[in-house]
Every structure is written in structure tokens, then in C-alpha cells.
Coordinates of C-alpha atoms in Angstrom, one line a residue:
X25 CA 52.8 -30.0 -56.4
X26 CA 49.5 -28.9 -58.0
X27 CA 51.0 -29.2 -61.8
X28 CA 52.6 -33.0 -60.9
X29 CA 49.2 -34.0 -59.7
X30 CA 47.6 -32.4 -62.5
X31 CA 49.8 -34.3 -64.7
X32 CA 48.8 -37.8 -63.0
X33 CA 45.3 -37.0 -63.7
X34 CA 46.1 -36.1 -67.2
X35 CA 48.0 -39.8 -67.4
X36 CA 45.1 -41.6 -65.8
X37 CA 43.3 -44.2 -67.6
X38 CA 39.6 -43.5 -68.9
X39 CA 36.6 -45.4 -69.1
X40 CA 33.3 -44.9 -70.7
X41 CA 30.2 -46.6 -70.5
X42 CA 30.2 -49.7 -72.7
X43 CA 29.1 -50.3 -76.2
X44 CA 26.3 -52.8 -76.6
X45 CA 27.1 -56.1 -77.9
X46 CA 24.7 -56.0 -80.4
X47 CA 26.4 -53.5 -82.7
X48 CA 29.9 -54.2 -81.6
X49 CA 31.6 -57.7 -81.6
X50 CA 32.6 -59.4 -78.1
X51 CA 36.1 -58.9 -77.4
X52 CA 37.8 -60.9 -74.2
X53 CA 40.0 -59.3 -72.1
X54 CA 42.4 -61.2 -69.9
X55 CA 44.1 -58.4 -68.3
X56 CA 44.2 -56.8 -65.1
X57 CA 43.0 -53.3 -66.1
X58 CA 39.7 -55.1 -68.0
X59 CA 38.8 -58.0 -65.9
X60 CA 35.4 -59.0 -64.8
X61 CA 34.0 -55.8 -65.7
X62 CA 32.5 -56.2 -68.9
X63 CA 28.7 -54.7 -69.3
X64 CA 29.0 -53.6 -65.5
X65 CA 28.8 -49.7 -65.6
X66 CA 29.4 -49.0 -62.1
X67 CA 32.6 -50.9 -61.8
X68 CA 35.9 -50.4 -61.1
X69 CA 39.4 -52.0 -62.5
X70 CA 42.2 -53.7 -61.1
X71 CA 44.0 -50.5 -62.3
X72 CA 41.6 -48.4 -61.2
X73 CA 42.5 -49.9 -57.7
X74 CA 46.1 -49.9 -58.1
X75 CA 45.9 -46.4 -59.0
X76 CA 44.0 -44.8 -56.7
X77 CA 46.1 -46.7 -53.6
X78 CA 49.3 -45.5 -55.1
X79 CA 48.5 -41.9 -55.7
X80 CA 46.8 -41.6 -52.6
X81 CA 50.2 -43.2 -50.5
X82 CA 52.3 -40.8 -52.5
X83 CA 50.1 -37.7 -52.4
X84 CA 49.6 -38.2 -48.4
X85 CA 53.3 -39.2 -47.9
X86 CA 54.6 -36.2 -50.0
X87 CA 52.4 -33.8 -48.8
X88 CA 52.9 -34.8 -45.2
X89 CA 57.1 -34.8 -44.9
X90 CA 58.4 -31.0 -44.3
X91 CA 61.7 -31.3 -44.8
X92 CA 64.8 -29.0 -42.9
X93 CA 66.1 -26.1 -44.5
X94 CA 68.6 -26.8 -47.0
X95 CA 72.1 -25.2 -46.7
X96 CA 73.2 -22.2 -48.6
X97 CA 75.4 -24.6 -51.1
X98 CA 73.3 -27.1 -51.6
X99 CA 72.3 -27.6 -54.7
X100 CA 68.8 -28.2 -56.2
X101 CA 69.7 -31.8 -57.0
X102 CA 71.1 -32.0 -53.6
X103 CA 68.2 -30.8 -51.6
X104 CA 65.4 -32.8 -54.3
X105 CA 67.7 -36.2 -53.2
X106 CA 67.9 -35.0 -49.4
X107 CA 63.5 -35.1 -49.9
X108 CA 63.1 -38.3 -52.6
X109 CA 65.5 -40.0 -49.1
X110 CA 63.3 -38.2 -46.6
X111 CA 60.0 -39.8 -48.0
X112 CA 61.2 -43.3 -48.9
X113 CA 61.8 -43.2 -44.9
X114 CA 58.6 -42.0 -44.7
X115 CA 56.9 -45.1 -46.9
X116 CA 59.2 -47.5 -45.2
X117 CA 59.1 -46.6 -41.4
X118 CA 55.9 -44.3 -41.2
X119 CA 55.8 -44.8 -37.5
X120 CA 59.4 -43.6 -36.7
X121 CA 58.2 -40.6 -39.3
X122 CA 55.7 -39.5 -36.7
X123 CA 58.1 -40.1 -33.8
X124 CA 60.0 -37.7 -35.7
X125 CA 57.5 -35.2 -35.9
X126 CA 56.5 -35.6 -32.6
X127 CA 59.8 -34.7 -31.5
X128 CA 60.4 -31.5 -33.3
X129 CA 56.8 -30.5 -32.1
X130 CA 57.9 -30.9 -28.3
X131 CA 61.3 -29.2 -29.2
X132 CA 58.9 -25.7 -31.3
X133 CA 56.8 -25.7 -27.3
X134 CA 60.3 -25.5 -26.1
X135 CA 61.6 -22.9 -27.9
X136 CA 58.4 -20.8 -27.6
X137 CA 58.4 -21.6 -24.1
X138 CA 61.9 -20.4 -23.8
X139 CA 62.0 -17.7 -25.3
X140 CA 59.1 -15.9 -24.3
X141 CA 59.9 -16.3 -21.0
X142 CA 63.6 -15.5 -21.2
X143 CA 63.9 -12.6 -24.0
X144 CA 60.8 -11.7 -24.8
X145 CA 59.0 -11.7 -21.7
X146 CA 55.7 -11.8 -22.9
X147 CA 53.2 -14.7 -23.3
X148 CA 51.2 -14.8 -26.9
X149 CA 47.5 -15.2 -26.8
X150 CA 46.3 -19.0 -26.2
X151 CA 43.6 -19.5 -28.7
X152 CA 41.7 -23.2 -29.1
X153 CA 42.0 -24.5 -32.5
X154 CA 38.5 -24.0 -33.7
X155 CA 39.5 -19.9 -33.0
X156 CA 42.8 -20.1 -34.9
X157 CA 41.0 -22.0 -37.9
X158 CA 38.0 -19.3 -37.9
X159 CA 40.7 -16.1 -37.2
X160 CA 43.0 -17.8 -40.1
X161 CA 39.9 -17.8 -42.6
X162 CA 39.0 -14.3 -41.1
X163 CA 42.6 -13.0 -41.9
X164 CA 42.6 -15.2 -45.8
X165 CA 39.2 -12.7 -46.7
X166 CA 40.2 -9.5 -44.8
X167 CA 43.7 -9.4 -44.2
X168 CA 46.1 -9.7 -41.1
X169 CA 44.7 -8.4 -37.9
X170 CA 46.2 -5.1 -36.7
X171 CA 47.5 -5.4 -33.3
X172 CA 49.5 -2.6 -31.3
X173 CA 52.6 -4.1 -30.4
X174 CA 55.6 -3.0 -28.6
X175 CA 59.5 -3.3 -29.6
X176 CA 60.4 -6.4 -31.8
X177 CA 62.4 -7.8 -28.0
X178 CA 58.5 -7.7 -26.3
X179 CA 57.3 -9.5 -29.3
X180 CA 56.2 -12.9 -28.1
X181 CA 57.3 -15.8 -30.5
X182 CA 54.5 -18.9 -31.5
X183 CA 54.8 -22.3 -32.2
X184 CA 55.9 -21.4 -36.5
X185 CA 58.7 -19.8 -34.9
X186 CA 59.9 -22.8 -32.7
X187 CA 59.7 -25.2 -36.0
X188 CA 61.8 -22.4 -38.1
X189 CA 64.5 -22.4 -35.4
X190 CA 64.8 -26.4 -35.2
X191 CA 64.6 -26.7 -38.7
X192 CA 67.8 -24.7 -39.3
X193 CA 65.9 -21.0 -40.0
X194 CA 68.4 -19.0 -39.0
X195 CA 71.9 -18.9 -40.6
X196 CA 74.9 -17.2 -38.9
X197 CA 76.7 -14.3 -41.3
X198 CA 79.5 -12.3 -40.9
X199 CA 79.9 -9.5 -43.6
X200 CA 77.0 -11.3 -46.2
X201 CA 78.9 -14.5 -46.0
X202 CA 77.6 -17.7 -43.5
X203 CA 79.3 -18.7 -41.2
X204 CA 77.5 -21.3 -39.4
X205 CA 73.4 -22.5 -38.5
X206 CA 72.7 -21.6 -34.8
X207 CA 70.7 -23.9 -32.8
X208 CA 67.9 -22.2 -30.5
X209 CA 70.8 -22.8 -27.5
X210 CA 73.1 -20.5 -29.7
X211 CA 71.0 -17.9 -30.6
X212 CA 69.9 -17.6 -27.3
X213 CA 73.5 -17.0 -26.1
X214 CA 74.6 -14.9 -29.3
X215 CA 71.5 -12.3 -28.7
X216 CA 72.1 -12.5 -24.4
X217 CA 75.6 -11.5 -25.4
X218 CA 75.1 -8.9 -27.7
X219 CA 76.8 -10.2 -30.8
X220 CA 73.7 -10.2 -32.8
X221 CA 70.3 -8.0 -32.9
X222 CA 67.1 -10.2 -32.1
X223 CA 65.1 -11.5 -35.4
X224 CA 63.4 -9.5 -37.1
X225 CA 60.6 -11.9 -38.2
X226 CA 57.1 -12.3 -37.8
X227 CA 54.8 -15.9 -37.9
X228 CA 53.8 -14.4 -41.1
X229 CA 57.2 -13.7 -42.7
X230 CA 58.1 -17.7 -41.8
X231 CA 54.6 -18.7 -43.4
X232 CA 55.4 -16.5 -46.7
X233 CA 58.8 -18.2 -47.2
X234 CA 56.6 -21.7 -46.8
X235 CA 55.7 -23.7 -50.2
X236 CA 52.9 -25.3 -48.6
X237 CA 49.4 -23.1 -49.6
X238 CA 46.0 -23.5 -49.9
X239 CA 45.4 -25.3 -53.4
X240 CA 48.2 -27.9 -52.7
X241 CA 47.1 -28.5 -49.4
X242 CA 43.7 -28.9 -50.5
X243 CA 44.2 -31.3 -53.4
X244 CA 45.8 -33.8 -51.1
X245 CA 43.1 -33.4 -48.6
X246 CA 40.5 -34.3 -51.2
X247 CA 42.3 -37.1 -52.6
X248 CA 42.7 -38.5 -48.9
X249 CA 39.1 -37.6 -47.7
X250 CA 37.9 -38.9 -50.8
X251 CA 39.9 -42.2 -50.1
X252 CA 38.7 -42.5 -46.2
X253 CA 34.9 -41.6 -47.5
X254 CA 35.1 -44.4 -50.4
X255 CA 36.4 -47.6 -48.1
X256 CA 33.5 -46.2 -45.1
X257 CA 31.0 -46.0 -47.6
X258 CA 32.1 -49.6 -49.0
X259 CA 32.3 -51.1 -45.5
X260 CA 28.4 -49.8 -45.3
X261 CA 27.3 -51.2 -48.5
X262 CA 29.0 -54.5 -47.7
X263 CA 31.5 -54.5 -50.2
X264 CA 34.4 -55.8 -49.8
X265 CA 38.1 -54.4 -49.6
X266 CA 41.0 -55.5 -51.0
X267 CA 44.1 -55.7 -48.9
X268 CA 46.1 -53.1 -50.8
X269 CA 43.3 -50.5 -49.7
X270 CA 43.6 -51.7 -46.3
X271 CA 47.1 -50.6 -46.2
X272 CA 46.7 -47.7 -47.9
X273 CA 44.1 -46.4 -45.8
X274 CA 46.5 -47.1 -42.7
X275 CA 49.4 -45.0 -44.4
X276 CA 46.5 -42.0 -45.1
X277 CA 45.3 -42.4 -41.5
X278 CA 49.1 -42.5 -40.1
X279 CA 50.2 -39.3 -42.2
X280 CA 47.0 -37.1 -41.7
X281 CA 48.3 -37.5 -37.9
X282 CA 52.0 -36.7 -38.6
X283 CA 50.4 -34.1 -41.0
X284 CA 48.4 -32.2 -38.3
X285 CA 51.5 -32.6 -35.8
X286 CA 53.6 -30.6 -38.3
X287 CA 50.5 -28.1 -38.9
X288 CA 52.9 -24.9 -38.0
X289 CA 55.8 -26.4 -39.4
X290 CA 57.2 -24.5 -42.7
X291 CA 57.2 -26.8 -45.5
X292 CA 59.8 -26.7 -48.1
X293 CA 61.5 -23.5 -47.2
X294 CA 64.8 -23.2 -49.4
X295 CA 66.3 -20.5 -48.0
X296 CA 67.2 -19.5 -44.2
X297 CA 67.5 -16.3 -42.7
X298 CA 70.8 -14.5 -42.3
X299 CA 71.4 -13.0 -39.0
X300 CA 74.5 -10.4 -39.3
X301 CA 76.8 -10.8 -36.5
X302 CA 77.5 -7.3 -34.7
X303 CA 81.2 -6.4 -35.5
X304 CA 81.9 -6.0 -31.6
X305 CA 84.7 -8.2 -29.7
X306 CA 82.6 -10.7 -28.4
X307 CA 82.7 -14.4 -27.1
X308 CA 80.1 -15.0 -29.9
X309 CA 82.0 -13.6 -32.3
X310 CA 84.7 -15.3 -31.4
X311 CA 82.8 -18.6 -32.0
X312 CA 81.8 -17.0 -35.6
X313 CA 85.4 -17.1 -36.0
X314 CA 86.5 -20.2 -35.3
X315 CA 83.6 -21.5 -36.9
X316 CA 84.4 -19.8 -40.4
X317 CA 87.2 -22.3 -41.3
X318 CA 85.5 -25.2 -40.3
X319 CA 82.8 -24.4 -42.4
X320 CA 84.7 -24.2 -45.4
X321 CA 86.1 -27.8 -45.2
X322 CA 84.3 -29.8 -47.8
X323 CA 82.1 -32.5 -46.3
X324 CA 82.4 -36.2 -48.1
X325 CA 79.5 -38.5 -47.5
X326 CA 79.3 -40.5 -44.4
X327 CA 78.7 -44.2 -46.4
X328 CA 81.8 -42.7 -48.9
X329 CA 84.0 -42.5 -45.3
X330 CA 82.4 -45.4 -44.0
X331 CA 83.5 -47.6 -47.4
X332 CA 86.9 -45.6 -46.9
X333 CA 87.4 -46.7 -43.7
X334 CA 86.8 -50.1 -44.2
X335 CA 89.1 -50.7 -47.6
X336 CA 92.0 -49.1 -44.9
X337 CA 91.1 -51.4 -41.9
X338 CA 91.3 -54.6 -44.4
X339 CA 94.4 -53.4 -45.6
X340 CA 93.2 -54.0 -49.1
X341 CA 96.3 -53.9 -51.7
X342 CA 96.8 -55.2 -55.7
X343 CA 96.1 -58.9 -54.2
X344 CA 93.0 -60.2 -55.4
X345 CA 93.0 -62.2 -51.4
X346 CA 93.1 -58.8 -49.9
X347 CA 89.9 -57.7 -52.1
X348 CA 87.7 -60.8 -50.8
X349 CA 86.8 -59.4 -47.3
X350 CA 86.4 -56.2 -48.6
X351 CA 83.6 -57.2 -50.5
X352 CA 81.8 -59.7 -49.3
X353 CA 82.0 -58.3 -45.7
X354 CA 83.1 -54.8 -45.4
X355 CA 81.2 -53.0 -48.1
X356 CA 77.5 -54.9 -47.7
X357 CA 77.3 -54.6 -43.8
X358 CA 78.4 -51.1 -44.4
X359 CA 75.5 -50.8 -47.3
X360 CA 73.0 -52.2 -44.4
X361 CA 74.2 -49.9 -42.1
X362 CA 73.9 -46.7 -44.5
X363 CA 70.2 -48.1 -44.7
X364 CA 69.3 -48.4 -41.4
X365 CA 71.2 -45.2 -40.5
X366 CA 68.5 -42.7 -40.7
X367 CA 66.3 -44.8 -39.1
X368 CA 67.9 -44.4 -35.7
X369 CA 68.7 -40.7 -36.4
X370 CA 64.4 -40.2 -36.4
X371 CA 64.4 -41.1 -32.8
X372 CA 68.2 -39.7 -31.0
X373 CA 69.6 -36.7 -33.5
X374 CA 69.6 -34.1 -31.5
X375 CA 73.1 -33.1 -32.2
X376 CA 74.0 -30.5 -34.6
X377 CA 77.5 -30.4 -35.7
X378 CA 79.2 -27.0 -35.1
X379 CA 80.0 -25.1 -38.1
X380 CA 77.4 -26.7 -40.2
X381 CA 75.6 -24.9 -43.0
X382 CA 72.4 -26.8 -41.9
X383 CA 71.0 -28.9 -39.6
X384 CA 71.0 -32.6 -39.7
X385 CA 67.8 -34.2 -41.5
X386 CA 66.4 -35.6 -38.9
X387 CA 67.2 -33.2 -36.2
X388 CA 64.9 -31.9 -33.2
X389 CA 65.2 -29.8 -30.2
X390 CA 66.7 -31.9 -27.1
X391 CA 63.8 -33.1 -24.4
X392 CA 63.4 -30.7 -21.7
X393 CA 63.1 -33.7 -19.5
X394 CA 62.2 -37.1 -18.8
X395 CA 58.5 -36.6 -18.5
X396 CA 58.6 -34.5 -22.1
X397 CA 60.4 -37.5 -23.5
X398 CA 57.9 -40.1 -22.4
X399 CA 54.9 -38.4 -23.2
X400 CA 56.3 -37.9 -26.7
X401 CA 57.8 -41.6 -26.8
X402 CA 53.9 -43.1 -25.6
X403 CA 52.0 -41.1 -27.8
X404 CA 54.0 -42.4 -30.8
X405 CA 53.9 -45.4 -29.7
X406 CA 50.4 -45.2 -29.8
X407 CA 50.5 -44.0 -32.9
X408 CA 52.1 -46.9 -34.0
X409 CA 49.5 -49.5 -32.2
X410 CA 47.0 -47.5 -34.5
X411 CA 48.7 -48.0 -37.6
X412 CA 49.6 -51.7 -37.1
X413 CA 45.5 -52.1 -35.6
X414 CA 43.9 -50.4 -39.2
X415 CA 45.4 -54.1 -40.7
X416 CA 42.5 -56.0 -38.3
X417 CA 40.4 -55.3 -41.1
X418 CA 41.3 -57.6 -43.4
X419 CA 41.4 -60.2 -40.8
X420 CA 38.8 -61.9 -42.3
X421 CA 39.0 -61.1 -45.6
X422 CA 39.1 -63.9 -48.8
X423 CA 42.9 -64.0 -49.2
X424 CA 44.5 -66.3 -52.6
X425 CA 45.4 -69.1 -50.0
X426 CA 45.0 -70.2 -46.2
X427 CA 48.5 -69.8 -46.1
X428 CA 48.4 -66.3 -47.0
X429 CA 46.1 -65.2 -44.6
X430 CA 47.9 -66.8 -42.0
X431 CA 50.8 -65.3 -42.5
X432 CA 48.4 -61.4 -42.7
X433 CA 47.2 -62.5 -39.8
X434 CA 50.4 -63.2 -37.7
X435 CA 52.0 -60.0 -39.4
X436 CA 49.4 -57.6 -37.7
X437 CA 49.8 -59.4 -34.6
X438 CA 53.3 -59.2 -34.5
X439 CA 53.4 -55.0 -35.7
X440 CA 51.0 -53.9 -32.9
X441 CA 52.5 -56.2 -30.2
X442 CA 56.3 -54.2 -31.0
X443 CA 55.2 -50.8 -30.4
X444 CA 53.4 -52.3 -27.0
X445 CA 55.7 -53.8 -25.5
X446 CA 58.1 -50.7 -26.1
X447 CA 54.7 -48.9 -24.7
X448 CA 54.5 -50.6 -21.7
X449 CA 58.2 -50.5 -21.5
X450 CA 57.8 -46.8 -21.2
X451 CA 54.7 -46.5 -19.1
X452 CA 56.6 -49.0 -16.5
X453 CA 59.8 -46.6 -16.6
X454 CA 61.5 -49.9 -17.2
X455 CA 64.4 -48.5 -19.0
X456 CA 66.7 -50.0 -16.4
X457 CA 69.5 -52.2 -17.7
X458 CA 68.4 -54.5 -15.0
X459 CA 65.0 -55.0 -15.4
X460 CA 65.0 -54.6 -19.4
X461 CA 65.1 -58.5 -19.6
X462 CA 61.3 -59.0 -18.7
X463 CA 60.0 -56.4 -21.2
X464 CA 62.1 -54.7 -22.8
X465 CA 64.8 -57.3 -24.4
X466 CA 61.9 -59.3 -25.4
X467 CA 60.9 -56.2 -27.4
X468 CA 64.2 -55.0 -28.7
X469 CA 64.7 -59.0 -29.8
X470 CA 61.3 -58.5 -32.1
X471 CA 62.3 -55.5 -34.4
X472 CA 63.7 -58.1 -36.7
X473 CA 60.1 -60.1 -36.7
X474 CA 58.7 -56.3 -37.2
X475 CA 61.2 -55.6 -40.4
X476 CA 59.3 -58.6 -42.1
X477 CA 55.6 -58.2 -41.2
X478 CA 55.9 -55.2 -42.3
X479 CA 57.4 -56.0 -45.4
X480 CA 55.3 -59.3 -46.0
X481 CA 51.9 -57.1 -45.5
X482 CA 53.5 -54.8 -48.2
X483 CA 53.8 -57.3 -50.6
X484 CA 50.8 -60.0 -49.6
X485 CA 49.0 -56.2 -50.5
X486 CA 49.7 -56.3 -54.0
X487 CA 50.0 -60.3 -54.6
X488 CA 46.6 -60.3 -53.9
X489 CA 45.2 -58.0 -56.6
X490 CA 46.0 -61.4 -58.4
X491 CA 42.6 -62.9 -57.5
X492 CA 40.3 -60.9 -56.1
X493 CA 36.4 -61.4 -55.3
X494 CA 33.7 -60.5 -57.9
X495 CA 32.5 -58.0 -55.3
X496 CA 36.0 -56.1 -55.6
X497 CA 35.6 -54.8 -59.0
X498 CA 31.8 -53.4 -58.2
X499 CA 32.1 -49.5 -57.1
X500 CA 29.6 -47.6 -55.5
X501 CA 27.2 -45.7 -57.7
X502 CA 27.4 -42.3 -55.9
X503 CA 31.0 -42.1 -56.1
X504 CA 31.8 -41.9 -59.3
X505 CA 30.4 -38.8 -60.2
X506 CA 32.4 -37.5 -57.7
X507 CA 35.8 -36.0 -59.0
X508 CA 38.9 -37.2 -57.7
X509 CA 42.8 -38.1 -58.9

């Protein structure tokens, strides 16, 4: 991470203070990267802009998804595919991103909870986070704290070790080879049974076999800070904002939240840990077993079955008449569907196929109950009222055309109305079939109108770099001594 962001500071275009006319001949510039910036030395470019919005939506939006733990044959093009996927979804449905993370961070309490009070039977020590920021700093200068503990079964378990189960940590083996990823459910009942010893890891262990440190961390922190700090310290000069910095400073906003939610969480951890399975006659070991076969059967893409399917259903032969509905219905409502396919498993998988060699890539813990699942549902919600309100601020901003600002206008509206209505929907406990039609269908009818504000703000974001006030292009003095991507 540090040497691709080195790289796009290596790439990024320079400016230096400009010659004077006097010994140099006037030259016009009529592109984007030049424009209304000539003999300004605190200015900035259209490029400038462009950059800084981009790099600062990928850096946050990288830096923010931790991906599940790739299987034990996956291969490197494989898992970097499985994470170029994971953050597209991230850039095109941030707000089901942090619904996401919201519900792994539920399931973590849940398996802490669990099994502290069930196998470990011992409760760790609550600390606030100021105390775990100053005792982690304490622990970077001076080492881990020394602390008498009893056998590894009194151990209690934290938070890290909650994410590590959910995000497929722990890998079933029988004689070196795997045999299957356990859920927290089957672990539980593998160790209660006896066909395995209890984990031998610690919080630490799980954070050494994370890829997310302290320099990579701390670039992308900068680059967002420095991004926030900028469009404050513009708002308090009276400059204005363009709407492409409007979005991105909602996308920097929404992933520092889904960010801090997956604090604990691992990130980018490419190998899980193998658990040896006692060789003792037991029911878990005969689910080891049974599972060994299964897990050997090669697993074919579910849009390659999917098009399969189809082409059999149709009945497809050598006739060209046979072909037609084939492709112009079968295979593009199935291409839609392998779209919009990860976008419902972000807020229901919580099913893990037995035998698997991972876990699904978007999978979390079940709720505990009904009031856990609410509490999570609302506060993404809420989430998602904040990202669709950060828009507001170019409600009155100087778009190309009336029309265009309109249409911004009507797209905020209509992205913060969705998520409340499903809020309220929630709150209300008006998930009745019965009494949906009041709230909720009106709701569930406006995802559509959803899909395209948020593409139109997307695009109206970049359209209107196009023409841009004079103020745009002038930067704030202080700021540009300041280093930054």
C-alpha cells in the first residue's frame, strides 16, 4: 500500500511558480489542467481537483474494505479479483458497505460474548477507548504488557478474536490437509466435543498475521484529514466547492465510519489457521469426514451455472431461433442479476456452505436476536441519512445549468428519504406483510429512484468540472506548503 501510493505521488503533476511575462512569451492554454490560472500563484487546477478527489476516494475506499480470509487454493489472482470486486461494491453501494461492517461487528460481540461465557469463563478487562489508544501506544514504545494468566481454556477472547472467527480464521485439518472452515457454531461444538484442542492464539498473534500497520494506516489518514481540513478551511474563507469535492468528502466521511467499525478487524490476512482434528472417534470427526469429499469437488462460478442453466431451460440447439431468447433474455437478466448479487448478500449472508474452504465474501455472524438486528439495521440506516445529507451542501451551489441543479437537488432528496423511510420502517417494527403498504412498499418501490440519484450525483460531479467558478481554481495559501498525495 505505502509503495502504490508512493508511486501516485511520484506520477502527480507539478507546478511551479510562474515565469514573468516579461522574459517569457504569453502562451494560452485551453485545457483543463491550465485554465484560469495563469499569474495566480496560489491556485489550483482542474487536475489538481480531479486528482486529489480521486486519490482520496480510492485511498479511503481501499484502506477501509478488510476483506475475508482467502481459501487455502486460492490463488493470488483469485483473492486480488475477490478485493478489486469487494471495493467496486464499496464505491458503488457505500452504505450497504457499512451495513456490512456493522454486521460482522455485532456478530465479533457475539462471539466474544459467547465464548467467554461458555468455554472460557472469564470476562476480559473493559477498557474505554481513550485507555486502549494510550495502553496500545504504551505497548508500540515498551512492549506488550506482562500479565499472569491461567491455562489457554481460562483465556478470555476480545473483539480481534470474534472478527478472525467470522472472517473464516480458523481452517479445519485432518493430518496437515483442510478439510473444511468452521463457523464460530462449529468450533464451539468441535472443542465441547473434544475433537479438537482450543486455539492456541492470542489478539496479538491475529494482529501479526494483519497487513494493516502503522505507516499504511497513517498515510491514508493524512490524505483524508488533509482532504476534511482543506474543504472546512475553504467553507471558512468563503470559497467555493466544486461538486465533485462534495461527493468525495461524503465517500471520506462514510468510510472513516465503516473504517472505525472494522477497527479490530484483521485486514488482509492470507492465510487461516489450521486447527488439527484429534484422531479420536467422534461426532466431529465424523463431520470432518464427510466433509473431506465435498471439499474436493471443484466449485464453478455461480454466473457460469447461472448462464448454464439458462442455455438448458431454453433448450438452445444448432437453430439460430433457439439462440434468440438465449441472448436477448436469458443471458442479460442473468448479467443484471450477477451485478446486483452481492448487493443483497451485504445485508442476509449469513450462511456458510459446509465443506467450504472459506467463507462467503460477504459473510457475518447470525443476529442474536431481533433487538441486535434492529439496532444494527437503524444505525446503518443512519449512516446512510448522513451520507445522502453531506450532498445539502451543494444545494446552492453555481451548477452549468438550472436544469442541472434541479436534478442535484431532487437526487439528494430522494437518497436521504430511502434510507428513512426504511428507518422509520424499522423503528415502527413495521415489517409486517400487512402493514408494509403504508411505509414500507412505498420504500421498497424507491430503490429504483435511489439506483439513479445516486448515479446522476456521480456523474453531474464530474460534468461539472466543465465550467466551474473563478473562485474554484483559487486555493488557500496555508495549504500548500502542506504535504499531501
Amino acid at each position: 500500500m505505502f509503495v502504490l501510493f508512493l508511486l501516485l505521488s511520484c506520477i502527480r503533476t507539478l507546478h511551479g511558480v510562474p515565469v514573468s511575462p516579461s522574459t517569457t512569451p504569453a502562451i494560452e492554454y485551453t485545457t483543463l489542467a491550465l485554465r484560469d490560472t495563469a499569474g495566480c500563484l496560489h491556485s489550483r487546477t482542474g487536475w489538481d481537483i480531479s486528482w486529489s478527489c480521486i486519490i482520496t476516494i480510492f485511498a479511503c475506499t481501499w484502506s477501509a474494505v478488510h476483506p475475508n480470509i482467502p481459501g487455502p487454493r486460492d490463488s493470488g489472482w483469485t483473492c486480488f479479483k475477490r478485493r478489486v470486486v469487494t471495493m467496486f461494491y464499496a464505491m458503488v453501494a457505500p452504505e450497504l458497505m457499512a451495513f456490512w461492517a456493522m454486521r460482522q461487528y455485532s456478530g465479533a460481540r457475539k462471539i466474544m460474548r459467547d465464548y467467554n461465557e461458555h468455554i472460557a469463563k472469564a470476562t476480559p478487562p473493559t477498557l474505554s477507548t481513550f485507555e486502549s489508544m494510550r495502553q496500545g501506544v504504551r505497548e508500540w514504545f515498551k512492549g506488550p504488557l506482562v500479565v499472569k494468566q491461567g491455562p489457554e481454556a481460562e483465556r478470555p477472547w476480545t473483539i480481534t478474536h470474534g472478527f478472525f472467527v467470522q472472517m473464516g480464521g480458523f481452517l479445519l485439518c485432518k493430518g496437515g490437509r483442510p478439510i473444511r472452515t468452521v463457523n464460530y457454531k462449529d468450533l464451539e461444538k468441535l472443542i465441547k466435543t473434544g475433537a479438537i484442542e482450543i486455539p492456541m492464539i492470542n489478539e496479538l498473534d491475529i494482529q501479526d498475521r494483519s497487513k494493516g500497520d502503522f505507516i499504511s494506516k497513517g498515510i491514508v489518514v493524512l490524505q483524508t484529514t488533509w482532504f476534511i481540513i482543506q474543504c472546512a478551511t475553504r467553507w471558512a474563507e468563503k470559497l467555493p466547492l466544486t461538486e465533485l469535492e462534495v461527493v468525495t468528502l461524503a465517500f471520506a466521511v462514510l468510510n472513516g465510519i465503516i473504517y472505525g467499525v472494522w477497527w479490530y478487524k484483521p485486514q488482509n490476512v492470507g492465510v487461516a489457521v489450521c486447527i488439527e482434528e484429534k484422531k479420536v472417534g467422534t461426532e466431529g470427526d465424523a463431520d470432518a469426514v464427510g466433509s473431506e469429499t465435498e471439499a474436493m469437488i471443484p466449485k464453478v462460478g455461480w454466473l457460469r451455472r447461472q448462464l448454464k442453466q439458462g442455455f438448458e431451460d431454453v433448450g438452445a440447439g444448432d437453430s439460430l431461433i433457439c439462440w434468440l431468447p438465449y441472448l436477448w433474455v436469458v443471458m442479460p437478466l442473468r448479467l443484471v442479476e450477477s451485478v446486483l448479487r452481492p448487493l443483497d448478500k451485504m445485508t442476509s449472508n449469513d450462511k456458510m456452505p459446509y465443506g467450504a474452504l472459506r467463507v462467503p465474501m460477504f459473510y457475518a455472524e447470525m443476529f442474536d436476536n431481533g433487538r441486535v438486528r434492529r439496532v444494527v439495521v437503524t444505525a446503518s440506516l443512519a449512516i446512510a441519512i448522513l451520507f445522502g445529507s453531506m450532498h445539502l451542501i451543494a444545494w446552492s451551489f453555481a451548477f452549468p445549468s438550472r436544469t442541472e441543479q434541479l436534478l442535484w437537488r431532487i437526487s439528494t432528496l430522494v437518497i436521504i428519504a430511502e434510507p428513512a423511510l426504511f428507518a422509520l420502517a424499522v423503528l415502527l417494527d413495521n415489517f409486517d406483510v400487512d402493514k408494509l403498504a403504508w411505509l414500507g412498499l412505498p420504500a421498497a418501490l424507491g430503490l429504483p429512484l435511489y439506483i439513479i440519484a445516486r448515479i446522476f450525483l456521480v456523474t453531474e460531479a464530474f460534468l461539472s468540472l466543465r465550467a466551474l467558478p473563478q473562485a474554484a481554481y483559487q486555493s488557500i495559501k496555508w495549504t500548500s506548503v502542506i504535504p499531501h498525495l
